[in-house]
Structures are given as C-alpha cells and as structure tokens.
Amino acid sequence: MGAHALDRDLAGLAAAARAALVREIDASGAWAADPAWRAAFEAVPRHLFVPYYYVGVMGGYERRWGESPDPRTREKWVRGAYADAPLATRLRDGELVSSSSQPSLMAMMLAELRVRDGDRVLEIGAGTGYNAALLAHRLGDDHVTTVDLEPEITEAARAHLAAAGYHPVVVTGDGARGVPERAPFDRIIATCTLASVPTAWLAQCRPGARILSPLATGLIALTVRDAGHAEGRFLHTPAYFVPLRGAGRRDREPADPSGVPRRARESDRFRFLLALSGDSLEPREAYALWEREGQPGRERYGVTVSGDREWAWLDDPEGPCVWPLR
C-alpha cells in the first residue's frame, strides 16, 4: 500500500484528522491576519508529505511510516501527520537535519507573509514540500519557487508535491544565494534560521517586497526598499528552526551567560537577546540593557540592512541600543 494510496478506513481517518487540525489552527488565531489560508490547509493533505517521520522515545527516535505492515502503526502515522506539532523527517548521525514545521506556526507565518493574488514567492528550505504546496494552492504553481541545498530533500519534496497534485518550481541550490533566474520576487519566506540576512535576497526582490524569516529565536519581517536596503521588526512569537546550510551561512556563536542572574538565564526574552546579539554584546552587557529597558519582548527589536552593513536594534534603528549582525 503506497503512502498516498490509503485504504478506505485510513482515508476517512486522514480526512477527519485534517478537519480537526484546521479547527485547531482556527481556534489558535494563527491565520487571523489572513483567514484565506484556511482553504489551503483544508485542501492540502499533509500525510502525503510525511510518508514517514520520527518521534522521540527513550534513547532515541522511533520511525512511523505509512507502509508499515502493522495497522496500528499506520493509524498512529496518520494521526501524527495531522497533529499540530513539528515532525522530524530526516536524521543524520542522530541529528535532525529536516522537519515539517508545526502547522499552526506555518499558518501564522503564511498569514504574516501578507501575500496578494499574483505575488511571486521564493521559499528558502523546501523541507517536505508541504509549505510549498500551501503556497501553490493559494497563488498557483507558476508563482512559487522553493529551494534547498540537499538533492535528496528536493527530490523527495518534488515527489510529494506531484503526489498531491502541485507542481511549483523546486530548485537544488544554496538558499543564501536565492534563485536569481526566477526573480524578481514579491515575497521571500524562509523555513530555516539565519545568522544574518543574505544580501542576494534583497537584490532579487521588487521594491516593497516582504521577507519573513527566522533569525535568532524569533521571526523577522522585513520590508525591502531597494536592492540595498531593508528594514523591519520581529514578530512577538518564538520560533526555533534548523539553521540555513550552504556557502552563505555564518554561525553566530551562542554567548555564555555565566555571571548573569539565574532568573534572566531562564527567561525566554533574555535568551532571545543573547541569541540575537551573538558575540556583539557580552552577556553582562546584554543583561544590563535588558534590565534597563524593562525586559523587552521580541516585538521591540528590529533589523536594518543597508549596503554592506546590517545591524539589530531595540525600538529605534538609529537609537542608542544597536549592534552589528555582520
């Protein structure tokens, strides 16, 4: 039995589970900024994009797959495919290298992308292909491009998309370089964490384009003014994704918060500031700023890209609380 050729009982379970997931996302308010995304989540069958995945168990991971000879395992697979939870889809030497994100977070990110009919979208990080399918359902195949560095990931994503009836452009390449042959884009959405914003993306955007990407442990929403300038603030929500891989990646070393009071070390807000500041601020410096400014949440921070400079800031891009990202 192929993963996309479910028997009647499992097909019914998948339809019911998908409807339940849509109700759960609806209740969370994730797509409040653009409720038109509800139709895409109702239509796109997530189980086709996760023919197998891994769940954490004592001592490692357990594989669940749609072609298991055990009917109970197949039922668990279907139910898990429609849980509002991230799913580990690829492991390498015990390390997670690819996943299908939590659907409600995907819904919120897609809503915050603020697409309009006719927009051309570039997705950085093809993953399973599920997010590209949601975009293609909303905008049409020709308006969606997704790129990933790993050939096995893009091959699998292309197969999953075809099984679900979607055919956006799937490119194997370094996401940090964008996809210039498909430019210009009106929107760029990344599903992997950045250390800084690749300048190639700005050059491939139309003026007024919106870039939405994980950065540190948040989501930055940038408006592109031109090929050399973009600026925007973080959304309020936390976001944890695997890092962008490729030649354009530069890791920011996590700061050691020793010497900082425990209540700050355990605060998500302070840990976000540490992740965003990298080695630009010493932990005690970051702590002093955090306390002085009232323990600010993510939405008070922003990023500016201007020419070969890129900096993060609190409240004001030209204010006193700024530090370089590259």
Coordinates of N, CA and C in Angstrom, one line a residue, residues 72-277:
R72 N -2.0 -0.8 13.3 CA -2.0 0.2 14.4 C -0.9 1.2 14.2
T73 N 0.3 0.8 13.7 CA 1.3 1.8 13.4 C 0.9 2.7 12.3
R74 N 0.2 2.2 11.3 CA -0.3 3.1 10.2 C -1.3 4.1 10.7
E75 N -2.1 3.6 11.6 CA -3.1 4.6 12.2 C -2.4 5.7 13.0
K76 N -1.4 5.3 13.8 CA -0.6 6.3 14.6 C 0.1 7.2 13.6
W77 N 0.6 6.7 12.5 CA 1.2 7.6 11.5 C 0.2 8.6 10.9
V78 N -1.0 8.2 10.6 CA -2.0 9.2 10.1 C -2.3 10.2 11.1
R79 N -2.6 9.8 12.4 CA -3.0 10.7 13.4 C -1.8 11.7 13.7
G80 N -0.6 11.2 13.7 CA 0.6 12.0 14.0 C 0.8 13.0 12.8
A81 N 0.5 12.6 11.6 CA 0.7 13.5 10.5 C -0.2 14.8 10.6
Y82 N -1.3 14.7 11.3 CA -2.2 15.8 11.4 C -2.3 16.4 12.8
A83 N -1.3 16.0 13.6 CA -1.1 16.7 14.9 C -0.5 18.1 14.7
D84 N -0.9 19.0 15.5 CA -0.4 20.4 15.4 C 1.0 20.4 16.1
A85 N 1.9 19.7 15.5 CA 3.3 19.5 16.1 C 4.3 19.4 15.0
P86 N 5.5 19.8 15.2 CA 6.6 19.6 14.2 C 6.9 18.1 14.1
L87 N 7.3 17.7 13.0 CA 7.6 16.3 12.7 C 9.1 16.2 12.2
A88 N 9.9 15.4 12.9 CA 11.3 15.1 12.4 C 11.2 14.2 11.2
T89 N 11.7 14.6 10.1 CA 11.6 13.8 8.8 C 12.9 13.3 8.3
R90 N 14.0 13.9 8.7 CA 15.3 13.4 8.3 C 16.3 13.5 9.5
L91 N 17.0 12.4 9.7 CA 18.1 12.4 10.7 C 19.4 12.0 10.0
R92 N 20.5 12.6 10.5 CA 21.8 12.2 10.1 C 22.7 12.1 11.3
D93 N 23.2 10.9 11.5 CA 24.0 10.6 12.7 C 23.3 11.0 14.0
G94 N 22.0 10.8 14.0 CA 21.2 11.1 15.2 C 20.9 12.6 15.3
E95 N 21.3 13.4 14.3 CA 21.0 14.9 14.4 C 19.9 15.2 13.4
L96 N 18.9 16.0 13.8 CA 17.8 16.4 13.0 C 18.3 17.4 11.9
V97 N 18.1 17.0 10.6 CA 18.5 17.9 9.5 C 17.3 18.4 8.7
S98 N 16.1 17.9 8.9 CA 15.0 18.4 8.2 C 13.7 18.0 9.0
S99 N 12.7 18.9 8.9 CA 11.5 18.6 9.6 C 10.3 19.3 8.9
S100 N 9.1 18.8 9.3 CA 7.9 19.5 8.8 C 7.5 20.4 10.0
S101 N 7.4 21.7 9.9 CA 7.1 22.6 11.0 C 5.7 22.4 11.6
Q102 N 5.5 22.9 12.8 CA 4.2 22.9 13.4 C 3.2 23.6 12.5
P103 N 2.1 23.0 12.2 CA 1.2 23.6 11.2 C 0.6 25.0 11.7
S104 N 0.4 25.1 13.0 CA -0.1 26.5 13.4 C 0.9 27.5 13.2
L105 N 2.2 27.2 13.4 CA 3.3 28.2 13.2 C 3.4 28.5 11.7
M106 N 3.3 27.4 10.9 CA 3.3 27.6 9.4 C 2.1 28.6 9.0
A107 N 0.9 28.3 9.6 CA -0.2 29.1 9.3 C 0.0 30.6 9.6
M108 N 0.6 30.8 10.8 CA 0.8 32.2 11.3 C 1.9 32.9 10.3
M109 N 2.9 32.1 10.0 CA 4.0 32.7 9.1 C 3.4 33.0 7.7
L110 N 2.6 32.1 7.2 CA 2.0 32.4 5.9 C 1.0 33.6 5.9
A111 N 0.3 33.7 7.0 CA -0.6 34.8 7.1 C 0.2 36.1 7.2
E112 N 1.3 36.1 8.0 CA 2.1 37.3 8.2 C 2.9 37.6 6.9
L113 N 3.0 36.7 6.0 CA 3.7 37.0 4.7 C 2.9 38.0 3.9
R114 N 1.6 38.1 4.1 CA 0.7 39.1 3.5 C 0.7 39.1 2.0
V115 N 0.5 37.9 1.5 CA 0.5 37.7 0.0 C -0.7 38.3 -0.6
R116 N -0.6 38.7 -1.9 CA -1.7 39.1 -2.7 C -1.7 38.3 -4.0
D117 N -2.9 38.2 -4.6 CA -3.0 37.5 -5.8 C -2.0 38.0 -6.8
G118 N -1.3 37.1 -7.5 CA -0.3 37.5 -8.5 C 1.1 37.6 -7.9
D119 N 1.3 37.5 -6.6 CA 2.6 37.6 -6.0 C 3.5 36.4 -6.4
R120 N 4.8 36.7 -6.6 CA 5.7 35.6 -6.8 C 6.5 35.4 -5.5
V121 N 6.6 34.2 -5.0 CA 7.1 33.8 -3.7 C 8.3 32.9 -3.9
L122 N 9.4 33.2 -3.1 CA 10.5 32.3 -3.0 C 10.5 31.7 -1.6
E123 N 10.6 30.4 -1.5 CA 10.7 29.8 -0.2 C 12.1 29.2 -0.1
I124 N 12.7 29.5 1.1 CA 14.1 29.1 1.4 C 14.0 27.9 2.3
G125 N 14.3 26.7 1.8 CA 14.2 25.5 2.6 C 12.9 24.7 2.2
A126 N 13.1 23.8 1.3 CA 12.0 23.0 0.7 C 11.3 22.1 1.7
G127 N 12.1 21.5 2.6 CA 11.6 20.6 3.6 C 10.9 19.4 2.9
T128 N 9.7 19.1 3.4 CA 8.9 18.0 2.8 C 8.2 18.5 1.5
G129 N 8.0 19.8 1.3 CA 7.2 20.3 0.2 C 5.9 20.8 0.6
Y130 N 5.5 20.5 1.9 CA 4.1 20.9 2.4 C 3.9 22.4 2.3
N131 N 4.8 23.2 2.8 CA 4.6 24.6 2.8 C 4.5 25.1 1.3
A132 N 5.4 24.6 0.4 CA 5.3 25.0 -1.0 C 3.9 24.6 -1.6
A133 N 3.3 23.5 -1.1 CA 2.0 23.1 -1.6 C 1.0 24.1 -1.1
L134 N 1.0 24.5 0.1 CA 0.1 25.5 0.6 C 0.2 26.8 -0.2
L135 N 1.4 27.2 -0.4 CA 1.6 28.4 -1.2 C 1.1 28.3 -2.7
A136 N 1.4 27.1 -3.3 CA 0.9 26.9 -4.6 C -0.6 26.8 -4.7
H137 N -1.3 26.2 -3.7 CA -2.7 26.2 -3.6 C -3.3 27.6 -3.6
R138 N -2.6 28.5 -2.9 CA -3.1 29.9 -2.8 C -2.8 30.7 -4.0
L139 N -1.6 30.6 -4.5 CA -1.1 31.5 -5.6 C -1.0 30.9 -6.9
G140 N -0.9 29.6 -7.0 CA -0.7 28.9 -8.3 C 0.7 28.4 -8.4
D141 N 0.9 27.3 -9.1 CA 2.2 26.7 -9.2 C 3.3 27.6 -9.8
D142 N 3.0 28.4 -10.8 CA 4.0 29.2 -11.5 C 4.5 30.4 -10.7
H143 N 3.8 30.7 -9.6 CA 4.2 31.8 -8.7 C 5.0 31.4 -7.5
V144 N 5.3 30.1 -7.4 CA 6.0 29.6 -6.2 C 7.3 28.9 -6.6
T145 N 8.4 29.3 -6.0 CA 9.7 28.7 -6.1 C 10.2 28.2 -4.8
T146 N 10.7 27.0 -4.6 CA 11.3 26.6 -3.4 C 12.7 26.0 -3.6
V147 N 13.6 26.3 -2.7 CA 15.0 25.9 -2.9 C 15.5 25.2 -1.7
D148 N 16.4 24.2 -1.9 CA 17.1 23.5 -0.8 C 18.4 23.1 -1.3
L149 N 19.4 23.0 -0.4 CA 20.7 22.6 -0.7 C 20.9 21.1 -1.0
E150 N 20.1 20.3 -0.3 CA 20.3 18.8 -0.4 C 19.4 18.2 -1.5
P151 N 20.1 17.5 -2.5 CA 19.3 16.9 -3.6 C 18.3 15.9 -3.1
E152 N 18.6 15.1 -2.1 CA 17.6 14.2 -1.6 C 16.4 14.8 -1.1
I153 N 16.5 16.0 -0.5 CA 15.4 16.7 0.0 C 14.5 17.3 -1.1
T154 N 15.2 17.9 -2.1 CA 14.4 18.4 -3.2 C 13.7 17.3 -4.0
E155 N 14.4 16.2 -4.2 CA 13.8 15.1 -4.9 C 12.6 14.6 -4.2
A156 N 12.7 14.4 -2.9 CA 11.5 14.0 -2.1 C 10.4 15.0 -2.1
A157 N 10.7 16.3 -2.0 CA 9.7 17.3 -2.0 C 9.0 17.3 -3.3
R158 N 9.7 17.2 -4.4 CA 9.1 17.2 -5.7 C 8.1 16.0 -5.9
A159 N 8.5 14.9 -5.4 CA 7.7 13.7 -5.5 C 6.4 13.9 -4.6
H160 N 6.6 14.4 -3.4 CA 5.4 14.6 -2.5 C 4.5 15.6 -3.2
L161 N 5.0 16.7 -3.7 CA 4.2 17.7 -4.4 C 3.4 17.1 -5.5
A162 N 4.1 16.3 -6.4 CA 3.4 15.7 -7.5 C 2.3 14.8 -7.0
A163 N 2.5 14.0 -6.0 CA 1.5 13.1 -5.4 C 0.3 13.9 -5.0
A164 N 0.5 15.1 -4.5 CA -0.6 15.9 -4.0 C -1.3 16.8 -5.1
G165 N -0.6 16.7 -6.3 CA -1.2 17.5 -7.5 C -0.7 18.9 -7.6
Y166 N 0.5 19.2 -7.0 CA 1.1 20.5 -7.1 C 2.4 20.5 -7.8
H167 N 2.7 21.5 -8.6 CA 4.0 21.5 -9.4 C 4.7 22.9 -9.4
P168 N 5.0 23.4 -8.2 CA 5.8 24.6 -8.1 C 7.2 24.3 -8.6
V169 N 8.0 25.3 -8.8 CA 9.4 25.1 -9.2 C 10.2 24.7 -8.0
V170 N 10.9 23.6 -8.1 CA 11.7 23.1 -7.0 C 13.2 23.1 -7.4
V171 N 14.0 23.8 -6.7 CA 15.4 24.1 -7.2 C 16.4 23.5 -6.1
T172 N 17.4 22.8 -6.6 CA 18.5 22.4 -5.7 C 19.6 23.4 -5.8
G173 N 19.9 24.0 -4.6 CA 20.9 25.1 -4.6 C 21.0 25.7 -3.2
D174 N 22.0 26.6 -3.1 CA 22.2 27.3 -1.9 C 21.2 28.4 -1.7
G175 N 20.3 28.2 -0.7 CA 19.3 29.2 -0.4 C 19.8 30.6 -0.1
A176 N 21.0 30.7 0.5 CA 21.5 32.0 0.8 C 21.8 32.8 -0.5
R177 N 21.9 32.2 -1.6 CA 22.1 32.9 -2.9 C 20.8 33.2 -3.6
G178 N 19.7 32.7 -3.1 CA 18.4 32.9 -3.7 C 18.3 32.1 -5.0
V179 N 17.4 32.5 -5.9 CA 17.2 31.8 -7.2 C 17.1 32.9 -8.2
P180 N 18.2 33.5 -8.6 CA 18.1 34.7 -9.5 C 17.4 34.5 -10.8
E181 N 17.4 33.3 -11.3 CA 16.8 33.0 -12.6 C 15.2 33.1 -12.5
R182 N 14.7 33.0 -11.3 CA 13.3 33.1 -11.1 C 12.8 34.5 -10.5
A183 N 13.8 35.4 -10.3 CA 13.5 36.7 -9.8 C 12.8 37.5 -10.9
P184 N 12.1 38.6 -10.5 CA 12.0 39.2 -9.2 C 10.9 38.6 -8.3
F185 N 11.0 38.7 -7.0 CA 10.1 38.1 -6.1 C 9.4 39.2 -5.3
D186 N 8.1 39.0 -5.0 CA 7.3 39.9 -4.1 C 7.4 39.5 -2.7
R187 N 7.7 38.2 -2.4 CA 7.8 37.7 -1.1 C 8.9 36.7 -1.0
I188 N 9.6 36.7 0.1 CA 10.5 35.6 0.4 C 10.2 35.1 1.8
I189 N 10.1 33.8 2.0 CA 9.8 33.2 3.3 C 10.8 32.1 3.5
A190 N 11.5 32.1 4.7 CA 12.5 31.1 5.0 C 12.0 30.2 6.1
T191 N 12.3 28.9 6.0 CA 11.9 27.9 7.0 C 13.1 27.3 7.7
C192 N 14.2 28.2 7.8 CA 15.4 27.8 8.4 C 16.0 29.0 9.1
T193 N 16.7 28.9 10.2 CA 17.2 30.0 10.9 C 18.4 30.6 10.3
L194 N 18.4 32.0 10.2 CA 19.6 32.7 9.6 C 20.5 33.3 10.7
A195 N 21.7 33.5 10.4 CA 22.6 34.3 11.2 C 22.6 35.8 10.9
S196 N 22.3 36.0 9.6 CA 22.1 37.4 9.1 C 21.3 37.2 7.7
V197 N 20.9 38.4 7.2 CA 20.0 38.4 6.0 C 20.9 38.4 4.8
P198 N 20.8 37.4 3.9 CA 21.7 37.4 2.7 C 21.3 38.6 1.8
T199 N 22.4 39.3 1.4 CA 22.1 40.5 0.5 C 21.6 40.1 -0.8
A200 N 21.8 38.8 -1.3 CA 21.3 38.4 -2.6 C 19.8 38.4 -2.6
W201 N 19.2 38.2 -1.4 CA 17.7 38.2 -1.4 C 17.2 39.5 -1.8
L202 N 17.8 40.6 -1.2 CA 17.3 41.9 -1.5 C 17.4 42.3 -2.9
A203 N 18.5 41.8 -3.6 CA 18.7 42.1 -5.0 C 17.7 41.4 -5.9
Q204 N 17.1 40.3 -5.4 CA 16.1 39.6 -6.1 C 14.6 39.9 -5.8
C205 N 14.5 41.0 -5.0 CA 13.1 41.4 -4.6 C 12.7 42.7 -5.3
R206 N 11.4 42.8 -5.6 CA 10.9 44.0 -6.1 C 10.8 45.0 -4.9
P207 N 10.9 46.4 -5.2 CA 10.7 47.3 -4.1 C 9.3 47.1 -3.4
G208 N 9.3 47.2 -2.1 CA 8.1 46.9 -1.4 C 7.9 45.5 -1.0
A209 N 8.8 44.6 -1.4 CA 8.6 43.2 -1.1 C 8.8 42.9 0.4
R210 N 8.3 41.8 0.8 CA 8.3 41.4 2.3 C 9.1 40.2 2.4
I211 N 10.0 40.2 3.4 CA 10.8 39.0 3.7 C 10.5 38.6 5.1
L212 N 10.1 37.3 5.3 CA 9.8 36.8 6.6 C 10.7 35.6 6.8
S213 N 11.5 35.7 7.9 CA 12.5 34.6 8.2 C 12.8 34.5 9.7
P214 N 13.0 33.2 10.1 CA 13.6 33.0 11.4 C 15.0 33.6 11.5
L215 N 15.2 34.3 12.6 CA 16.5 34.8 12.9 C 16.7 34.8 14.4
A216 N 17.8 34.3 14.9 CA 18.0 34.1 16.4 C 16.8 33.1 16.7
T217 N 16.0 33.4 17.7 CA 14.9 32.5 18.1 C 13.6 33.3 17.8
G218 N 13.6 34.2 16.8 CA 12.4 34.9 16.5 C 12.1 34.9 15.0
L219 N 11.1 35.7 14.6 CA 10.7 35.8 13.2 C 10.8 37.3 12.8
I220 N 11.7 37.6 11.9 CA 11.9 39.0 11.4 C 11.1 39.2 10.2
A221 N 10.3 40.3 10.1 CA 9.5 40.7 8.9 C 10.1 42.0 8.4
L222 N 10.8 41.9 7.2 CA 11.5 43.0 6.6 C 10.7 43.5 5.4
T223 N 10.7 44.8 5.2 CA 10.2 45.4 4.0 C 11.4 45.9 3.2
V224 N 11.4 45.5 1.9 CA 12.6 45.8 1.1 C 12.3 47.2 0.4
R225 N 13.2 48.1 0.6 CA 13.1 49.4 -0.1 C 13.7 49.3 -1.5
D226 N 14.8 48.7 -1.6 CA 15.5 48.6 -2.9 C 16.6 47.5 -2.7
A227 N 17.4 47.3 -3.7 CA 18.4 46.2 -3.7 C 19.4 46.3 -2.6
G228 N 19.5 47.4 -2.0 CA 20.5 47.6 -0.9 C 20.0 47.9 0.4
H229 N 18.6 47.9 0.6 CA 18.1 48.4 1.9 C 16.8 47.6 2.2
A230 N 16.7 47.2 3.5 CA 15.5 46.5 4.0 C 15.5 46.8 5.5
E231 N 14.3 46.8 6.1 CA 14.2 47.1 7.5 C 12.9 46.5 8.0
G232 N 12.9 46.1 9.3 CA 11.6 45.6 9.9 C 11.8 45.1 11.3
R233 N 10.7 44.8 11.9 CA 10.7 44.3 13.3 C 10.4 42.8 13.4
F234 N 10.7 42.3 14.6 CA 10.4 40.9 14.9 C 8.9 40.8 15.3
L235 N 8.3 39.7 14.9 CA 7.0 39.3 15.4 C 7.2 38.9 16.9
H236 N 6.0 38.8 17.6 CA 6.1 38.6 19.0 C 6.4 37.1 19.3
T237 N 6.2 36.2 18.4 CA 6.2 34.8 18.7 C 7.7 34.2 18.7
P238 N 8.0 33.2 19.5 CA 9.2 32.5 19.4 C 9.2 31.6 18.2
A239 N 10.4 31.3 17.7 CA 10.5 30.4 16.5 C 11.8 29.7 16.5
Y240 N 11.8 28.3 16.5 CA 13.0 27.5 16.5 C 13.1 26.7 15.3
F241 N 14.0 26.9 14.4 CA 14.2 26.1 13.2 C 15.6 25.6 13.0
V242 N 15.8 24.6 12.1 CA 17.2 24.2 11.9 C 17.9 25.3 11.1
P243 N 19.2 25.4 11.2 CA 19.9 26.5 10.6 C 20.0 26.4 9.0
L244 N 20.1 27.5 8.4 CA 20.4 27.5 6.9 C 21.7 26.9 6.7
R245 N 21.8 26.0 5.7 CA 23.0 25.3 5.3 C 23.5 25.9 4.0
G246 N 24.8 26.0 3.8 CA 25.3 26.4 2.5 C 26.4 27.4 2.6
A247 N 26.9 27.8 1.5 CA 28.1 28.7 1.5 C 27.8 30.1 2.1
G248 N 26.6 30.5 2.1 CA 26.2 31.8 2.7 C 26.0 31.8 4.2
R249 N 26.1 30.6 4.8 CA 25.8 30.5 6.2 C 27.0 30.9 7.0
R250 N 26.8 31.7 8.1 CA 27.8 32.0 9.1 C 27.2 31.9 10.5
D251 N 27.7 30.9 11.2 CA 27.1 30.7 12.6 C 27.5 31.9 13.5
R252 N 26.5 32.2 14.3 CA 26.8 33.2 15.4 C 27.0 32.3 16.7
E253 N 28.1 32.5 17.3 CA 28.4 31.6 18.5 C 27.5 32.1 19.6
P254 N 26.8 31.1 20.3 CA 26.0 31.5 21.5 C 26.9 32.0 22.6
A255 N 26.4 33.0 23.2 CA 27.1 33.6 24.3 C 27.0 32.8 25.6
D256 N 28.0 32.7 26.4 CA 27.9 32.0 27.7 C 27.4 32.9 28.8
P257 N 26.2 32.6 29.3 CA 25.5 33.6 30.2 C 26.0 33.4 31.6
S258 N 27.1 32.8 31.9 CA 27.6 32.7 33.3 C 27.9 34.1 33.8
G259 N 27.5 34.2 35.1 CA 27.7 35.5 35.7 C 26.4 36.4 35.6
V260 N 25.4 35.9 34.9 CA 24.1 36.6 34.7 C 23.1 35.9 35.7
P261 N 22.3 36.7 36.4 CA 21.4 36.1 37.4 C 20.5 34.9 36.8
R262 N 20.2 33.9 37.5 CA 19.5 32.8 37.0 C 18.2 33.1 36.4
R263 N 17.4 34.0 37.0 CA 16.1 34.4 36.5 C 16.2 34.9 35.1
A264 N 17.3 35.6 34.8 CA 17.5 36.1 33.4 C 17.9 34.9 32.5
R265 N 18.8 34.1 33.0 CA 19.2 32.9 32.1 C 18.1 32.1 31.8
E266 N 17.1 32.0 32.6 CA 15.9 31.1 32.4 C 14.8 31.8 31.7
S267 N 14.9 33.1 31.4 CA 13.9 33.9 30.7 C 14.0 33.8 29.2
D268 N 12.9 33.4 28.5 CA 12.9 33.3 27.1 C 13.3 34.7 26.4
R269 N 12.8 35.7 27.0 CA 13.1 37.1 26.5 C 14.6 37.4 26.5
F270 N 15.2 37.0 27.6 CA 16.7 37.3 27.7 C 17.5 36.4 26.8
R271 N 17.1 35.1 26.7 CA 17.8 34.2 25.8 C 17.6 34.6 24.3
F272 N 16.5 35.2 24.0 CA 16.4 35.8 22.6 C 17.4 36.9 22.4
L273 N 17.5 37.8 23.4 CA 18.5 38.9 23.2 C 19.9 38.3 23.1
L274 N 20.3 37.3 23.8 CA 21.6 36.7 23.7 C 21.8 36.1 22.3
A275 N 20.8 35.4 21.8 CA 20.9 34.8 20.5 C 21.0 35.8 19.4
L276 N 20.3 36.9 19.6 CA 20.3 38.0 18.6 C 21.7 38.7 18.6
S277 N 22.2 38.9 19.8 CA 23.4 39.7 19.9 C 24.7 38.9 19.6

